[in-house]
Coordinates of C-alpha atoms in Angstrom, one line a residue:
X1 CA 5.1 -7.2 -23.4
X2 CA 7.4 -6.8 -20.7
X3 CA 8.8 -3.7 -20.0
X4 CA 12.6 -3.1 -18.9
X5 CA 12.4 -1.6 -14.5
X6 CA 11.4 2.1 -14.8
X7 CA 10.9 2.3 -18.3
X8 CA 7.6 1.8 -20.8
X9 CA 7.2 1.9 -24.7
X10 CA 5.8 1.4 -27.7
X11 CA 7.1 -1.5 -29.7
X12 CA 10.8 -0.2 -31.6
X13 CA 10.5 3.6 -30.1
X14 CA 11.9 5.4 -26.4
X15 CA 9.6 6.4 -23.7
X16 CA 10.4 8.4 -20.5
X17 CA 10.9 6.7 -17.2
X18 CA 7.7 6.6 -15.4
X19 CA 9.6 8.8 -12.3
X20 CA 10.8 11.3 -14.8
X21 CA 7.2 12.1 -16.4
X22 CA 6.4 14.8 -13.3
X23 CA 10.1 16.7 -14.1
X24 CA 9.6 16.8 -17.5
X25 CA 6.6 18.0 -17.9
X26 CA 7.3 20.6 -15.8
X27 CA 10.5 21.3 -17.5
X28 CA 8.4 21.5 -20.8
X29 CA 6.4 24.1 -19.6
X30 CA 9.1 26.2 -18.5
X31 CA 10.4 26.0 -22.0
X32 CA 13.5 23.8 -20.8
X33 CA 12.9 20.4 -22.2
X34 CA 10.0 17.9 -23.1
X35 CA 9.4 14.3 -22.7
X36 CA 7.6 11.5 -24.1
X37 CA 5.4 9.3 -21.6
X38 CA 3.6 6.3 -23.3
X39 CA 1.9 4.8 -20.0
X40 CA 0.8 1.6 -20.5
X41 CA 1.3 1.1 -24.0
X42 CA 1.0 -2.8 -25.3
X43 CA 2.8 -4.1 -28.3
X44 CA 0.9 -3.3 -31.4
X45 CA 3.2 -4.1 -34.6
X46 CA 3.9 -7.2 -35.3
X47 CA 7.3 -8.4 -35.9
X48 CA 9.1 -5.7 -34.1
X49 CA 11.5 -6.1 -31.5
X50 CA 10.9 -5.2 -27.9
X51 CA 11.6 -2.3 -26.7
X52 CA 14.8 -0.6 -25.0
X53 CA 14.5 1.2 -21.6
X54 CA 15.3 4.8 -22.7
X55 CA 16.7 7.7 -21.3
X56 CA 15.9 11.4 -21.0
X57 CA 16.1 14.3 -23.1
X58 CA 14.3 17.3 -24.1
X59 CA 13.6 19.9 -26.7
X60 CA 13.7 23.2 -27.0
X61 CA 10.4 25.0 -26.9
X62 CA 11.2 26.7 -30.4
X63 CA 11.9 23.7 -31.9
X64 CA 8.2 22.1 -30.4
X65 CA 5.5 20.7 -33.0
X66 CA 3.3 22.0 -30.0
X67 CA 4.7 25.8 -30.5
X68 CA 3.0 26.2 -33.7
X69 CA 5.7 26.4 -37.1
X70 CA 2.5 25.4 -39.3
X71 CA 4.0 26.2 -42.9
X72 CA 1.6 27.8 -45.7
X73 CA 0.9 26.0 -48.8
X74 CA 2.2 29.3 -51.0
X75 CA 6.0 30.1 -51.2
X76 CA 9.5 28.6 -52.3
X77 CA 8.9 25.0 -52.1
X78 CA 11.9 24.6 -48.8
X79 CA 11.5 21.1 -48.5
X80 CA 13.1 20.3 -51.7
X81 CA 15.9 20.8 -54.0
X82 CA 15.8 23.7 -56.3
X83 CA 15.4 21.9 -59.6
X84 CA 15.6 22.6 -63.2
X85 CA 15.8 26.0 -64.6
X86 CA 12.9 27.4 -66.8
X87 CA 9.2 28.0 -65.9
X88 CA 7.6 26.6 -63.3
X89 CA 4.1 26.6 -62.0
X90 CA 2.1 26.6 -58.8
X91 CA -0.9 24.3 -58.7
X92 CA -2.0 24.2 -54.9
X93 CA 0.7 22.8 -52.6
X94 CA 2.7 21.2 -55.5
X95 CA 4.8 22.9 -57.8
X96 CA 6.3 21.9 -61.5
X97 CA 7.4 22.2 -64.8
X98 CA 4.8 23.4 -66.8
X99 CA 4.5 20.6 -69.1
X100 CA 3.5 18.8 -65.5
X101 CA 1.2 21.3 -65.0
X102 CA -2.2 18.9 -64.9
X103 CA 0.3 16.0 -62.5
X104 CA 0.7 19.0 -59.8
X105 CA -2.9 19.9 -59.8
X106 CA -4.1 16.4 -59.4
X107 CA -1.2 15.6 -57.3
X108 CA -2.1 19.2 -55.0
X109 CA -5.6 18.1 -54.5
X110 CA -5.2 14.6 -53.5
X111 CA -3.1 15.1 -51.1
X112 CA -5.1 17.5 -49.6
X113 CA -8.2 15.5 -49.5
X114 CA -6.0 12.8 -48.0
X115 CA -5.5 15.0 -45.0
X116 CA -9.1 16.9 -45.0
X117 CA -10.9 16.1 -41.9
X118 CA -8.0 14.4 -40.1
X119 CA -7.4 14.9 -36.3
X120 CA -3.7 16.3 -35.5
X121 CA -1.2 17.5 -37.4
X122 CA 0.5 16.4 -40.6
X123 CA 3.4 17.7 -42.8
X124 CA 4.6 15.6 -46.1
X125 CA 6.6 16.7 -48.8
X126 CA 6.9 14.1 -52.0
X127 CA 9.5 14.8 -54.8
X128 CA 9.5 13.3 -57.9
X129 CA 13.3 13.6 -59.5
X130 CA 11.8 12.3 -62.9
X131 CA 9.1 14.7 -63.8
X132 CA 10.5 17.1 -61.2
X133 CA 7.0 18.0 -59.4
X134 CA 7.1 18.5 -55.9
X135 CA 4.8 19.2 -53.2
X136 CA 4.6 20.2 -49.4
X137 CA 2.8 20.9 -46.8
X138 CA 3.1 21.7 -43.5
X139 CA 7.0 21.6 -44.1
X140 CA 8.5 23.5 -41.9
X141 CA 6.6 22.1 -38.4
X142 CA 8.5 19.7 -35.9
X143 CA 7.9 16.5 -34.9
X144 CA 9.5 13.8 -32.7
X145 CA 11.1 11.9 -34.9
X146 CA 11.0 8.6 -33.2
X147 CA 12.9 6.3 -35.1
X148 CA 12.7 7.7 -38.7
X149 CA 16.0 9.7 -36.7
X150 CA 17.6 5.6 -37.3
X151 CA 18.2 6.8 -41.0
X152 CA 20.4 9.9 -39.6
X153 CA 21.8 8.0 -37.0
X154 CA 23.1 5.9 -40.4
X155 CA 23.7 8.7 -42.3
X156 CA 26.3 9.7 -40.0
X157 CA 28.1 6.7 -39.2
X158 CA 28.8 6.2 -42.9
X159 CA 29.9 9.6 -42.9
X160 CA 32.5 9.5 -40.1
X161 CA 33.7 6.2 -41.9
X162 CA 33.7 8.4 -45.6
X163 CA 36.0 11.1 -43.9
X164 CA 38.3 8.4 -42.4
X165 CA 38.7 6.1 -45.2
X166 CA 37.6 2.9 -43.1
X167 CA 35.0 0.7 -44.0
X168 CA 32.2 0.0 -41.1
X169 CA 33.1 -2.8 -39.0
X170 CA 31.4 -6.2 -38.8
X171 CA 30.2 -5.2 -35.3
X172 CA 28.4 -1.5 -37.0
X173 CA 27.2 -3.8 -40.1
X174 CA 25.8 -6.0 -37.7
X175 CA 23.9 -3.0 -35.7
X176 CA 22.9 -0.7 -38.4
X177 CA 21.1 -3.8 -40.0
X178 CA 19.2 -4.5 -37.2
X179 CA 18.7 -0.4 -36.1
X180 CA 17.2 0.2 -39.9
X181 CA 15.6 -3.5 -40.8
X182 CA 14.1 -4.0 -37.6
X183 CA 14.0 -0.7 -35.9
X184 CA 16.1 -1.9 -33.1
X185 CA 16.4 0.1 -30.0
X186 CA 20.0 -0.9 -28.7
X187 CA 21.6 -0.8 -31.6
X188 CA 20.8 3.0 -32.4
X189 CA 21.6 3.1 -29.0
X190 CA 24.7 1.9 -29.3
X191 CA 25.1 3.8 -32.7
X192 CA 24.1 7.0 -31.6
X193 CA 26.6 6.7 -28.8
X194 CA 29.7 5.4 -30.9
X195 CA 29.2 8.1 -33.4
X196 CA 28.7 11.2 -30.7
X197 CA 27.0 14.4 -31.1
X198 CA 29.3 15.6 -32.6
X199 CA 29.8 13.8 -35.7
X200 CA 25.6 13.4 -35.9
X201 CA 25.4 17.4 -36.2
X202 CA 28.5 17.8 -38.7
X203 CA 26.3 15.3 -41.2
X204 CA 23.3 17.4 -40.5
X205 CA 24.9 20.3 -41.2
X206 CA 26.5 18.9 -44.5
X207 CA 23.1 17.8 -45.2
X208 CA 21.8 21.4 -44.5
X209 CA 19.4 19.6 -42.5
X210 CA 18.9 23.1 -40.5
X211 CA 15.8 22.5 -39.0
X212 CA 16.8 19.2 -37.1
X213 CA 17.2 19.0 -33.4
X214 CA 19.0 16.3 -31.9
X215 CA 17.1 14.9 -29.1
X216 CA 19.8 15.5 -25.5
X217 CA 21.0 13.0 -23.1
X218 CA 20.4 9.8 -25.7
X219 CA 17.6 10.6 -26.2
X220 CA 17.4 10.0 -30.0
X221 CA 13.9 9.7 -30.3
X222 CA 12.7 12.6 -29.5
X223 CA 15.3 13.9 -32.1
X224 CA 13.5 17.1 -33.7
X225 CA 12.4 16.7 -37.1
X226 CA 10.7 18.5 -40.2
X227 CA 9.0 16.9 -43.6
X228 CA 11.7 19.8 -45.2
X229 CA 14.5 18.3 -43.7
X230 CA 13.7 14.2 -44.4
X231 CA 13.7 14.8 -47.9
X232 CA 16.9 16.4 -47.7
X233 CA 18.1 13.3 -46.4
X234 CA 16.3 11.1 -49.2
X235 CA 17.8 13.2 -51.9
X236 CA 21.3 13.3 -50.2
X237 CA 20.5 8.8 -50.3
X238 CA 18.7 8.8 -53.9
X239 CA 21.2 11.1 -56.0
X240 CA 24.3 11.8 -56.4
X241 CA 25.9 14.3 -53.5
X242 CA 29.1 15.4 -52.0
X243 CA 28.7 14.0 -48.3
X244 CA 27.8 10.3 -49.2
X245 CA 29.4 8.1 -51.8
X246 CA 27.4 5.8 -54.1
X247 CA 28.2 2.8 -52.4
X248 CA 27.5 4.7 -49.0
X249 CA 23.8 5.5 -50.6
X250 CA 23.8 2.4 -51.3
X251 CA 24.6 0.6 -48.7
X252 CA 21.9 2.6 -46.6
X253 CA 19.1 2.5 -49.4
X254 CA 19.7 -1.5 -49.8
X255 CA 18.9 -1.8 -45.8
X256 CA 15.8 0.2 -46.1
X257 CA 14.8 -2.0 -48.9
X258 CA 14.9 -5.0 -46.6
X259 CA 12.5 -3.8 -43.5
X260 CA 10.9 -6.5 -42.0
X261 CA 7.4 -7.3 -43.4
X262 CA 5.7 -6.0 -40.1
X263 CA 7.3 -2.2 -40.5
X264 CA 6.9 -2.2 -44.2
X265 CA 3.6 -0.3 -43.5
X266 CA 3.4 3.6 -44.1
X267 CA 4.9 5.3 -47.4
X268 CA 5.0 1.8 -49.1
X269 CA 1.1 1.6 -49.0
X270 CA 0.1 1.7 -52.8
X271 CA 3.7 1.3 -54.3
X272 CA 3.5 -0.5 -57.7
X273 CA 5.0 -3.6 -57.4
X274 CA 7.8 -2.3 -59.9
X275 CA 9.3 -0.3 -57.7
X276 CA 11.7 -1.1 -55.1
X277 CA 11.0 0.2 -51.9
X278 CA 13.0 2.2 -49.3
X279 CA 11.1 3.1 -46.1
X280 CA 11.7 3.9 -42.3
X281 CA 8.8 4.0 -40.0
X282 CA 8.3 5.7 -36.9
X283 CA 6.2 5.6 -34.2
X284 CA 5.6 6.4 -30.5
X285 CA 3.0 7.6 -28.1
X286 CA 2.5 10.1 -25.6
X287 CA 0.3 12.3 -23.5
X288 CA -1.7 13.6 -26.6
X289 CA -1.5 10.8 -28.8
X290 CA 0.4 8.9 -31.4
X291 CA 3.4 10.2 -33.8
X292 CA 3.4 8.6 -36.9
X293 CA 6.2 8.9 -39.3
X294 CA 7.6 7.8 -42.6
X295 CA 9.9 8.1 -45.0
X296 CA 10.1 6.1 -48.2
X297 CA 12.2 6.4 -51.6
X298 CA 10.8 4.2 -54.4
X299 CA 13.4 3.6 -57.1
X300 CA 13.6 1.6 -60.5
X301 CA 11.8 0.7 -63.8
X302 CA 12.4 4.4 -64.6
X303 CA 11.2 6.2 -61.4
X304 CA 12.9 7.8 -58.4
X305 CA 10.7 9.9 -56.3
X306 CA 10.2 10.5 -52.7
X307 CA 7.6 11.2 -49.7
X308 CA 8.0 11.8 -46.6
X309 CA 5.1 12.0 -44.1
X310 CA 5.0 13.0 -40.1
X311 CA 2.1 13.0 -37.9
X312 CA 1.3 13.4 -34.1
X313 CA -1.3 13.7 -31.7
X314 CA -3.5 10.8 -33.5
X315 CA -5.9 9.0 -31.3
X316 CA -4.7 5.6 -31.8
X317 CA -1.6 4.4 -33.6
X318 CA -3.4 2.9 -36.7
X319 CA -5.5 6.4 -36.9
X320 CA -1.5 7.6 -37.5
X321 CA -1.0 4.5 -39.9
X322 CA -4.0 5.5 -41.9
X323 CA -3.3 9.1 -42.4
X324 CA 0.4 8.6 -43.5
X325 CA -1.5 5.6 -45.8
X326 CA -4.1 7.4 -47.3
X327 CA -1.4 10.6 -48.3
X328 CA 0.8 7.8 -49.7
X329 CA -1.5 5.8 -51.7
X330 CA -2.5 8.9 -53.3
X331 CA 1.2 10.1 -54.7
X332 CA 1.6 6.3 -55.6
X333 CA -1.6 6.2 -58.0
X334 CA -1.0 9.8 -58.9
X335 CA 3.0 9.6 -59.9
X336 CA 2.0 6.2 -61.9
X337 CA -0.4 7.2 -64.1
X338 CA 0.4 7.5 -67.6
X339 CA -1.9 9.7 -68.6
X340 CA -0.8 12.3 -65.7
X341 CA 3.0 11.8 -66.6
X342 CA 2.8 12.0 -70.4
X343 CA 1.5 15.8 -69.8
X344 CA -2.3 15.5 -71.5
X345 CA -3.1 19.0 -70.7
X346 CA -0.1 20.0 -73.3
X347 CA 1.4 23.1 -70.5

């Protein structure tokens, strides 16, 4: 691959300028502001679209995956919506109705052996709006976001047009179907710019995505982001909300349905075939290694659940691919079997 002057990336993500790497990290340590370098990095997914040349931004040091924000496994499940009223139970990470007590437990512990034993750090929460089980870990960390921040962008842009009245243009159709289908770096570009600050933290905040940090100075993909927060954005695209109309979910969902084969990996990996799947990937490398992230909602044929799953410092891009795989492949057998959903341990 050839790289735009002064700039290096990973296929569909942002990287730093090469002459910026020696401010930013110094910035970073000073707790101004962060970058992403990914020196020398060769195209490694096939059928995505070169890279953009990016520009800088940072992030606060609060808002850091490197600052710690590990969240515990016990608590008020944050990461997703407070559901049903009655008695629910705690079975490891997941929590549920207690006639889903035996689909927690299983679901608790194979997640966790998903993750045992794997190098860098991982949050996922899944969310099942059928049988109502949910499960996180991790929730609360932040990680670049790369371009799983595409589906804001989106969210946003559809917003602006809900409060206007105006339906998106053929020149926004055109981009937002590239940005989310092929992970296009010019369009969100061009996206993120058109819509403005602004208007991309008013959705957040009607989103109560509270834990999201846009990334500064364009730079989106570095966009701070937490496994609590992406599934408040699949809900506010999988049911029925206030700040997005039907045909605004569904205009977003139907894109994310049609990613191109070579970014359908991720979340997907061990859907049923009847499901229809909703995913955005995300990946990009740096000094420490490879963030990973993916969101998915998987719809139809009586189900409608969610997971969302955000890695970094992994040695090697499919080592990132793998982990996000083996979580997913795990909630997909898990939230399928009809032994698990019918309840056999009777509450």
């Amino acid at each position: 691959m050839t790289f735009p002057p002064g700039g290096e990336a990973g296929d569909g993500e942002q990287a730093a300028p090469r002459g910026k790497k020696a401010a930013h990290r110094a910035a970073w340590a000073l707790g101004v502001g962060a970058a992403v370098v990914a020196a020398g990095v060769t195209a490694v997914v096939a059928g995505v679209p070169s890279a953009s040349a990016a520009r800088p931004a940072g992030r606060s040091a609060a808002a850091s995956a490197k600052s710690g924000g590990e969240a515990e496994a016990s608590g008020t499940a944050t990461g997703v919506r407070a559901v049903a009223t009655g008695t629910r139970v705690r079975e490891g990470i997941c929590t549920a109705p207690a006639e889903h007590k035996a689909l927690a437990a299983k679901l608790s512990a194979d997640i966790q052996a998903a993750l045992s034993g794997r190098t860098g750090h991982q949050a996922v929460t899944v969310y099942d709006t059928v049988t109502e089980v949910s499960c996180y870990s991790g929730q609360s960390r932040h990680f670049d976001s790369a371009s799983i921040v595409k589906a804001i962008i989106l969210g946003a842009l559809l917003r602006w047009h809900h409060e206007t009245g105006t339906p998106l243009s053929s020149w926004e159709n055109s981009e937002a179907t590239l940005m989310i289908t092929q992970s296009d770096n010019d369009a969100a570009t061009a996206l993120w710019d058109e819509v403005g600050m602004t208007r991309l933290q008013q959705f957040l905040d009607l989103a109560k995505m509270n834990e999201t940090e846009l990334g500064q100075d364009g730079y989106w993909g570095l966009t701070q982001v937490t496994a609590h927060d992406e599934m408040l954005l699949l809900e506010l695209l999988t049911l029925p909300n206030s700040v997005l109309t039907d045909s605004e979910r569904s205009y977003e969902l139907g894109l994310m349905s049609q990613v191109i084969s070579g970014q359908r990996w991720g979340t997907p990996a061990g859907a049923p075939s009847t499901v229809t799947v909703h995913v955005k990937n995300g990946w990009l490398p740096d000094d420490d290694g490879w963030h990973i992230n993916s969101i998915g909602a998987f719809t139809g044929k009586g189900k409608n659940y969610l997971i969302a799953v955000l890695t970094d410092d992994s040695p090697t891009e499919q080592y990132g691919i793998d982990t996000v795989q083996h979580v997913a492949e795990a909630v997909h057998r898990d939230l399928n079997d009809a032994a698990l959903l019918a309840g056999a341990d009777g509450g």
